[in-house]
Each structure stands twice: as structure tokens, then as C-alpha cells.
Tab-separated table of C-alpha atoms and ligand atoms in Angstrom:
chain	number	residue	atom	x	y	z
A	11	MET	CA	0.097	0.016	0.077
A	12	LEU	CA	1.327	3.440	-0.766
A	13	PRO	CA	1.030	6.036	1.892
A	14	GLN	CA	-2.412	7.628	1.881
A	15	GLN	CA	-2.537	11.054	0.096
A	16	ASP	CA	-2.768	13.020	3.429
A	17	LEU	CA	0.287	11.117	4.915
A	18	HIS	CA	2.564	12.292	1.978
A	19	SER	CA	2.568	15.882	0.872
A	20	VAL	CA	4.775	17.786	-1.583
A	21	SER	CA	5.252	21.476	-1.331
A	22	THR	CA	7.136	23.523	-3.936
A	23	PRO	CA	9.305	26.416	-2.943
A	24	ASP	CA	6.931	29.174	-4.407
A	25	ALA	CA	6.185	30.888	-1.112
A	26	LEU	CA	8.426	31.187	1.888
A	27	PRO	CA	6.472	29.920	4.997
A	28	PHE	CA	6.862	32.103	7.877
A	29	TYR	CA	9.410	30.851	10.422
A	30	LYS	CA	10.833	32.754	13.419
A	31	PRO	CA	14.376	31.285	14.270
A	32	VAL	CA	15.121	30.631	17.939
A	33	GLY	CA	18.877	30.020	17.701
A	34	ASN	CA	21.307	29.036	14.920
A	35	GLU	CA	18.977	26.314	13.474
A	36	CYS	CA	18.828	28.037	10.056
A	37	ALA	CA	22.564	28.032	9.730
A	38	VAL	CA	22.926	24.456	10.833
A	39	PHE	CA	20.277	23.314	8.336
A	40	GLU	CA	21.765	25.189	5.514
A	41	THR	CA	25.313	23.954	6.274
A	42	ALA	CA	24.073	20.305	6.459
A	43	TYR	CA	22.249	20.777	3.179
A	44	ARG	CA	25.467	22.351	1.449
A	45	GLN	CA	27.652	19.610	3.014
A	46	ARG	CA	25.339	16.716	1.963
A	47	LEU	CA	24.715	15.736	5.602
A	48	PRO	CA	21.382	14.076	6.780
A	49	LEU	CA	19.546	15.894	9.775
A	50	LEU	CA	17.692	14.523	12.577
A	51	ILE	CA	15.432	16.899	14.547
A	52	LYS	CA	14.183	15.992	17.964
A	53	GLY	CA	11.493	17.864	19.911
A	54	PRO	CA	7.911	17.775	21.295
A	55	THR	CA	4.845	17.912	19.086
A	56	GLY	CA	3.737	21.294	17.757
A	57	CYS	CA	7.052	23.076	18.601
A	58	GLY	CA	7.883	24.180	15.067
A	59	LYS	CA	9.719	21.283	13.456
A	60	THR	CA	7.664	20.842	10.439
A	61	ARG	CA	7.420	24.728	9.754
A	62	PHE	CA	11.116	24.993	10.243
A	63	ILE	CA	11.821	22.359	7.451
A	64	ALA	CA	9.225	23.849	5.122
A	65	HIS	CA	10.842	27.229	5.596
A	66	MET	CA	14.338	26.011	4.895
A	67	ALA	CA	13.259	23.972	1.867
A	68	ALA	CA	11.750	27.122	0.280
A	69	ARG	CA	14.577	29.183	1.246
A	70	LEU	CA	17.031	26.785	-0.486
A	71	GLY	CA	14.722	26.570	-3.466
A	72	ARG	CA	13.909	22.820	-3.117
A	73	SER	CA	10.613	21.016	-3.142
A	74	LEU	CA	9.851	19.200	0.012
A	75	HIS	CA	8.448	15.590	0.226
A	76	THR	CA	6.984	15.089	3.654
A	77	VAL	CA	5.875	11.631	4.940
A	78	SER	CA	4.007	11.080	8.217
A	79	CYS	CA	5.416	7.853	9.423
A	80	HIS	CA	3.099	5.415	11.174
A	81	ASP	CA	3.502	1.826	12.324
A	82	ASP	CA	2.337	0.142	9.090
A	83	LEU	CA	4.677	2.227	6.940
A	84	THR	CA	7.263	-0.064	5.176
A	85	ALA	CA	10.394	0.510	3.034
A	86	ALA	CA	8.371	-0.095	-0.097
A	87	ASP	CA	5.936	2.788	0.919
A	88	LEU	CA	9.044	5.065	0.678
A	89	THR	CA	10.839	3.588	-2.251
A	90	GLY	CA	7.980	2.607	-4.479
A	91	ARG	CA	6.231	-0.543	-6.031
A	92	TYR	CA	4.872	-2.159	-9.227
A	93	LEU	CA	1.210	-1.303	-9.682
A	94	LEU	CA	-1.313	-2.784	-12.136
A	95	LYS	CA	-2.391	-0.026	-14.505
A	96	GLY	CA	-4.557	-0.839	-17.638
A	97	GLY	CA	-3.478	-4.445	-17.616
A	98	GLU	CA	0.243	-3.572	-17.204
A	99	THR	CA	2.431	-3.492	-14.245
A	100	VAL	CA	4.210	-0.078	-13.886
A	101	TRP	CA	6.734	1.066	-11.322
A	102	MET	CA	5.558	3.854	-9.243
A	103	ASP	CA	8.195	5.884	-7.289
A	104	GLY	CA	7.482	6.336	-3.557
A	105	PRO	CA	8.230	9.786	-1.993
A	106	LEU	CA	11.759	8.956	-1.044
A	107	THR	CA	12.596	7.764	-4.477
A	108	ARG	CA	11.066	10.886	-6.006
A	109	ALA	CA	12.963	13.172	-3.777
A	110	VAL	CA	16.134	11.410	-4.647
A	111	ARG	CA	15.515	11.362	-8.434
A	112	GLU	CA	14.552	15.071	-8.335
A	113	GLY	CA	17.378	16.184	-6.000
A	114	ASN	CA	14.934	17.654	-3.405
A	115	ILE	CA	14.370	17.398	0.305
A	116	CYS	CA	12.608	14.305	1.939
A	117	TYR	CA	11.213	14.774	5.445
A	118	LEU	CA	10.174	11.718	7.436
A	119	ASP	CA	8.172	12.868	10.377
A	120	GLU	CA	8.057	10.627	13.512
A	121	VAL	CA	10.485	8.212	11.791
A	122	VAL	CA	10.581	5.977	14.856
A	123	GLU	CA	7.012	4.931	14.137
A	124	ALA	CA	7.917	3.259	10.833
A	125	ARG	CA	8.699	-0.361	10.389
A	126	LYS	CA	12.239	-1.457	10.972
A	127	ASP	CA	12.845	-2.251	7.242
A	128	VAL	CA	12.724	1.451	6.597
A	129	THR	CA	16.142	1.844	8.350
A	130	VAL	CA	17.607	-0.472	5.744
A	131	VAL	CA	16.719	1.751	2.941
A	132	LEU	CA	17.859	4.842	4.791
A	133	HIS	CA	21.437	3.608	5.693
A	134	PRO	CA	23.039	3.808	2.250
A	135	LEU	CA	21.613	7.276	1.733
A	136	THR	CA	22.911	8.534	4.932
A	137	ASP	CA	26.588	7.812	4.543
A	138	ASP	CA	29.062	9.091	1.987
A	139	ARG	CA	27.620	6.646	-0.669
A	140	ARG	CA	24.469	8.487	-0.828
A	141	ILE	CA	22.710	5.861	-2.818
A	142	LEU	CA	19.278	4.355	-2.941
A	143	PRO	CA	19.359	0.750	-4.298
A	144	LEU	CA	15.918	-0.168	-5.687
A	145	GLU	CA	15.970	-3.881	-5.509
A	146	ARG	CA	12.694	-4.412	-7.465
A	147	THR	CA	13.801	-2.279	-10.562
A	148	GLY	CA	17.475	-3.215	-10.224
A	149	GLU	CA	18.521	0.490	-10.246
A	150	ILE	CA	21.011	2.069	-7.949
A	151	LEU	CA	20.162	5.784	-7.612
A	152	HIS	CA	22.944	8.185	-6.691
A	153	ALA	CA	21.405	11.115	-4.749
A	154	PRO	CA	22.302	14.475	-6.454
A	155	ASP	CA	23.972	17.115	-4.324
A	156	THR	CA	20.724	18.884	-3.736
A	157	PHE	CA	19.036	15.809	-2.209
A	158	MET	CA	18.662	16.022	1.599
A	159	LEU	CA	17.142	13.627	4.051
A	160	VAL	CA	15.582	15.126	7.318
A	161	VAL	CA	13.879	12.918	9.990
A	162	SER	CA	12.225	13.825	13.175
A	163	TYR	CA	10.937	12.302	16.287
A	164	ASN	CA	9.470	13.246	19.583
A	165	PRO	CA	11.671	11.803	22.432
A	166	GLY	CA	8.742	12.347	24.828
A	167	TYR	CA	6.824	9.508	23.122
A	168	GLN	CA	9.877	7.274	23.068
A	169	ASN	CA	9.466	3.771	24.540
A	170	ILE	CA	12.136	1.043	24.470
A	171	LEU	CA	10.718	-0.605	21.357
A	172	LYS	CA	10.381	2.609	19.332
A	173	SER	CA	13.604	4.374	19.744
A	174	LEU	CA	16.099	4.880	16.888
A	175	LYS	CA	18.843	2.371	16.940
A	176	PRO	CA	22.170	4.017	18.064
A	177	SER	CA	23.646	2.900	14.772
A	178	THR	CA	20.964	4.825	12.877
A	179	ARG	CA	21.111	7.888	15.139
A	180	GLN	CA	24.739	8.092	14.433
A	181	ARG	CA	24.295	8.618	10.751
A	182	PHE	CA	22.603	12.043	11.422
A	183	ILE	CA	23.638	15.322	12.767
A	184	SER	CA	20.985	16.471	15.223
A	185	LEU	CA	19.166	19.430	16.414
A	186	SER	CA	16.995	19.585	19.583
A	187	PHE	CA	13.843	21.713	19.522
A	188	ASP	CA	11.714	22.834	22.246
A	189	PHE	CA	9.027	25.541	22.781
A	190	PRO	CA	10.499	28.934	21.976
A	191	PRO	CA	11.346	31.439	24.845
A	192	PRO	CA	8.312	33.538	25.869
A	193	GLU	CA	8.923	36.783	23.860
A	194	ILE	CA	9.596	34.676	20.734
A	195	GLU	CA	6.603	32.470	21.392
A	196	ALA	CA	4.379	35.495	21.890
A	197	PHE	CA	5.713	36.894	18.607
A	198	ILE	CA	4.959	33.767	16.688
A	199	ILE	CA	1.505	33.385	18.106
A	200	ALA	CA	0.698	37.049	17.270
A	201	SER	CA	2.094	36.607	13.648
A	202	GLU	CA	0.143	33.349	13.055
A	203	SER	CA	-3.180	34.593	14.534
A	204	GLY	CA	-3.401	38.223	14.177
A	205	LEU	CA	-4.007	38.716	17.907
A	206	PRO	CA	-1.966	41.688	19.220
A	207	GLU	CA	1.265	40.614	20.835
A	208	LYS	CA	0.388	42.075	24.257
A	209	GLU	CA	-2.717	39.883	24.261
A	210	CYS	CA	-0.550	36.867	23.465
A	211	MET	CA	1.746	37.307	26.504
A	212	PRO	CA	-0.804	36.145	28.989
A	213	LEU	CA	-1.362	33.084	26.880
A	214	VAL	CA	2.323	32.355	26.881
A	215	SER	CA	2.621	32.776	30.641
A	216	LEU	CA	-0.397	30.441	31.014
A	217	ALA	CA	1.225	27.867	28.756
A	218	ARG	CA	4.446	27.954	30.821
A	219	GLN	CA	2.454	27.297	33.898
A	220	LEU	CA	0.572	24.394	32.357
A	221	ARG	CA	3.776	22.989	30.928
A	222	GLU	CA	5.473	23.006	34.303
A	223	LEU	CA	2.634	21.175	36.137
A	224	LYS	CA	4.653	18.155	37.307
A	225	GLU	CA	2.008	16.485	39.384
A	226	ILE	CA	-0.432	16.128	36.495
A	227	ASP	CA	0.504	13.282	34.229
A	228	LEU	CA	-0.460	14.475	30.680
A	229	GLU	CA	0.969	12.524	27.723
A	230	GLU	CA	1.750	15.900	26.088
A	231	VAL	CA	1.993	19.470	27.041
A	232	VAL	CA	0.432	22.555	25.465
A	233	SER	CA	2.201	23.191	22.252
A	234	THR	CA	2.789	26.430	20.258
A	235	ARG	CA	0.282	24.987	17.687
A	236	LEU	CA	-2.477	24.880	20.335
A	237	LEU	CA	-1.584	28.550	21.491
A	238	VAL	CA	-1.998	29.657	18.028
A	239	TYR	CA	-5.362	27.939	17.786
A	240	CYS	CA	-6.374	29.487	21.011
A	241	ALA	CA	-5.272	33.027	19.933
A	242	ILE	CA	-7.173	32.547	16.652
A	243	LEU	CA	-10.356	31.679	18.717
A	244	ILE	CA	-9.799	34.825	20.845
A	245	LYS	CA	-9.145	36.983	17.858
A	246	SER	CA	-12.301	35.784	16.277
A	247	GLY	CA	-14.131	37.034	19.337
A	248	LEU	CA	-14.539	34.016	21.642
A	249	ASN	CA	-14.228	34.623	25.354
A	250	PRO	CA	-10.590	33.920	26.251
A	251	TYR	CA	-11.627	31.447	29.105
A	252	HIS	CA	-13.643	29.273	26.720
A	253	ALA	CA	-11.010	29.693	24.031
A	254	ALA	CA	-8.473	28.198	26.540
A	255	GLU	CA	-10.715	25.494	27.633
A	256	THR	CA	-11.317	24.432	23.965
A	257	ALA	CA	-7.961	24.865	22.643
A	258	LEU	CA	-5.638	24.089	25.609
A	259	VAL	CA	-7.490	21.774	27.961
A	260	GLU	CA	-9.847	19.538	25.917
A	261	PRO	CA	-7.221	18.554	23.341
A	262	LEU	CA	-4.890	17.300	26.036
A	263	CYS	CA	-6.928	15.369	28.570
A	264	ASP	CA	-10.179	13.474	29.218
A	265	ASP	CA	-9.896	13.028	32.966
A	266	PRO	CA	-12.508	15.301	34.673
A	267	ASP	CA	-10.245	15.980	37.717
A	268	VAL	CA	-7.255	16.823	35.739
A	269	LYS	CA	-9.390	19.048	33.588
A	270	GLN	CA	-10.685	20.856	36.612
A	271	GLY	CA	-7.041	21.407	37.868
A	272	LEU	CA	-6.189	22.929	34.454
A	273	LEU	CA	-9.267	25.051	34.267
A	274	GLU	CA	-8.404	26.614	37.740
A	275	LEU	CA	-5.134	27.866	36.370
A	276	ILE	CA	-6.906	29.217	33.315
A	277	ARG	CA	-9.512	30.880	35.485
A	278	ALA	CA	-6.595	32.532	37.449
A	279	THR	CA	-5.630	34.339	34.190
A	280	TYR	CA	-8.893	34.794	32.399
A	281	GLY	CA	-11.523	34.325	35.276
B	10	ADP	P1	5.923	20.007	14.774
B	10	ADP	O1	6.268	19.741	13.420
B	10	ADP	O2	7.062	20.334	15.700
B	10	ADP	O3	4.763	19.087	15.365
B	10	ADP	P2	4.760	22.506	13.548
B	10	ADP	O4	6.066	22.963	12.870
B	10	ADP	O5	3.731	21.990	12.823
B	10	ADP	O6	5.171	21.499	14.776
B	10	ADP	O7	4.437	23.799	14.448
B	10	ADP	C1	3.147	24.075	14.793
B	10	ADP	C2	2.661	25.367	14.618
B	10	ADP	O8	3.438	26.268	15.495
B	10	ADP	C3	3.037	25.920	13.243
B	10	ADP	O9	1.990	25.679	12.332
B	10	ADP	C4	3.202	27.351	13.469
B	10	ADP	O10	1.986	28.025	13.472
B	10	ADP	C5	3.771	27.465	14.894
B	10	ADP	N1	5.126	27.616	15.082
B	10	ADP	C6	5.956	26.998	15.958
B	10	ADP	N2	7.112	27.479	16.045
B	10	ADP	C7	7.307	28.444	14.989
B	10	ADP	C8	8.327	29.320	14.597
B	10	ADP	N3	9.513	29.178	15.111
B	10	ADP	N4	7.990	30.104	13.662
B	10	ADP	C9	6.726	30.082	13.090
B	10	ADP	N5	5.737	29.418	13.522
B	10	ADP	C10	6.064	28.479	14.468
């Protein structure tokens, strides 16, 4: 099975997606690209990894093939397979093969979710050979200089069965992402939502308090993405308390007691 349409997307570098740098990540990415090194980005959900890669791909004038990895994703989903078309079998490139042939950027989001055979196709692409052997067609593709492989994962999700093998990790240079510092996060939320920056500041302080709640066992914490959603609701006229309840509490938990605890913090800001 090829990845479903929504799990594989291609973006062309016509428009430059807005990205506010937090450190020297743009320089690291550009150097990795120029030096033909693969890049691993670690960080929590919704902290800007995908936006950063889209921004850098456009900045470097490359199309971006993004694949959201899941636990059924196999090497053939990335490389391609023979399909029956009008009574004939035709080879269909997968997204990784397309990116290699075109000399563009391939981004495998949450790569640890994919089946183990995926690492086998990534290995020869991530050392100085930079090749993609296609067993089924007998081809050996040599990646052009403009091909780059970027993978990401969220170490927070990591369990013992689903971590990257050290021998795979060692093939990538790595960047660690986290939620941006308060002023930068407020600036991002304001830019993304249109809500004035001074109204984004209380949201950011609230998010910091929610993120620091150690006694509450949430699988994930409030992301920059959810803060942007919350600001969009406020900007559209929704009462901030209800906006925060809908965008910051409900997406993260189901337990009524935990919800009450989170709502109390929100009431202290917007009550
Ligand atoms: P991830 O890939 O880490 O799950 P995304 O890149 O999709 O997260 O980020 C979620 C949203 O947060 C983006 O759509 C964007 O609105 C916003 N965002 C986060 N960080 C930044 C940033 N540094 N610059 C611009 N927007 C950002």
C-alpha cells in the first residue's frame, strides 16, 4: 500500500513559509544541506519542526516531500512498487525515490514509528555513498548534491521498542527543538493569529504554567500550535476562558479531575 495522500505531501518552493528562528538552526540546516549531511530533529509535538523544514526547503529553493510515518509504513511505501495499470504493471516511485531522483528534500516525520525495514533503505543514503538501491527495478540511484534527508521524532513518546537504533542515530547530525522562549513564542502566536502581541503574552505565561505542572500526568503538554489555535479563537471574538478551555485543555486530557485542575489555572488568568 502506498502512503495515503494525506500522509505524503509535496510542497514547492514558491512561497516562503513564515518561520521565526530561535537559535542558529537555520545556519545548521543550510550547512548540513550544502555539506550533504542528513539531519535529525528531535522535539515535542507542535514546537515548530515541520514549519522550520518547510521554511528552509523554500529558502534553499527545493521542493519538500513530507511523509508522516506510522507503524504500518514499510520501506516499499517510501521507495515505490509495481502497480497494475490498464492491464500492465508499472513502477511507481515512492516519495523517497522521487526526492532522490529530483534532488529535493525528503522529510520523514516521526520516523521511529515506521517499520524496521525502513532503516535498511535509509542507511546507504545517510553515509558517503548517498545511494538508494531499488531492489525491485534493479536500479541504484545516486542522490544529487541537492538531495537532503531530514527525519524527526518526539523523544517524549519514546518507548524502548520505538527508539532509533544508535547505529541509525549516528548517521545524522541532530538538532534539539523545544518550545520557544516567551517573547519569541508570543511573537509567533501574534504573527500566526493576528492577535496583538500584548494579548498573546498572558497566553504564553499560562502555557508555561501548564507545561510546568509536574503533578499532572499528561502525555503531552500545551504546544505552540495549540496556543496559535487559542489565539485565533480569541481574535475571532470567543471569550478567552472558553478559547483556552477548547484549545488548551480539551485537546490534552479526558480526565474530569485533571481538567478541573487545568481550568483553575486558566480561571486565574482569564476568570
Ligand atoms: P511540529 O512539526 O514540531 O509538530 P509544527 O512545525 O507543525 O510543529 O508547528 C506548529 C505550529 O506552531 C506551526 O504551524 C506554526 O503556526 C507554529 N510555530 C511553532 N514554532 C514556530 C516558529 N519558530 N516560527 C513560526 N511558526 C511557528
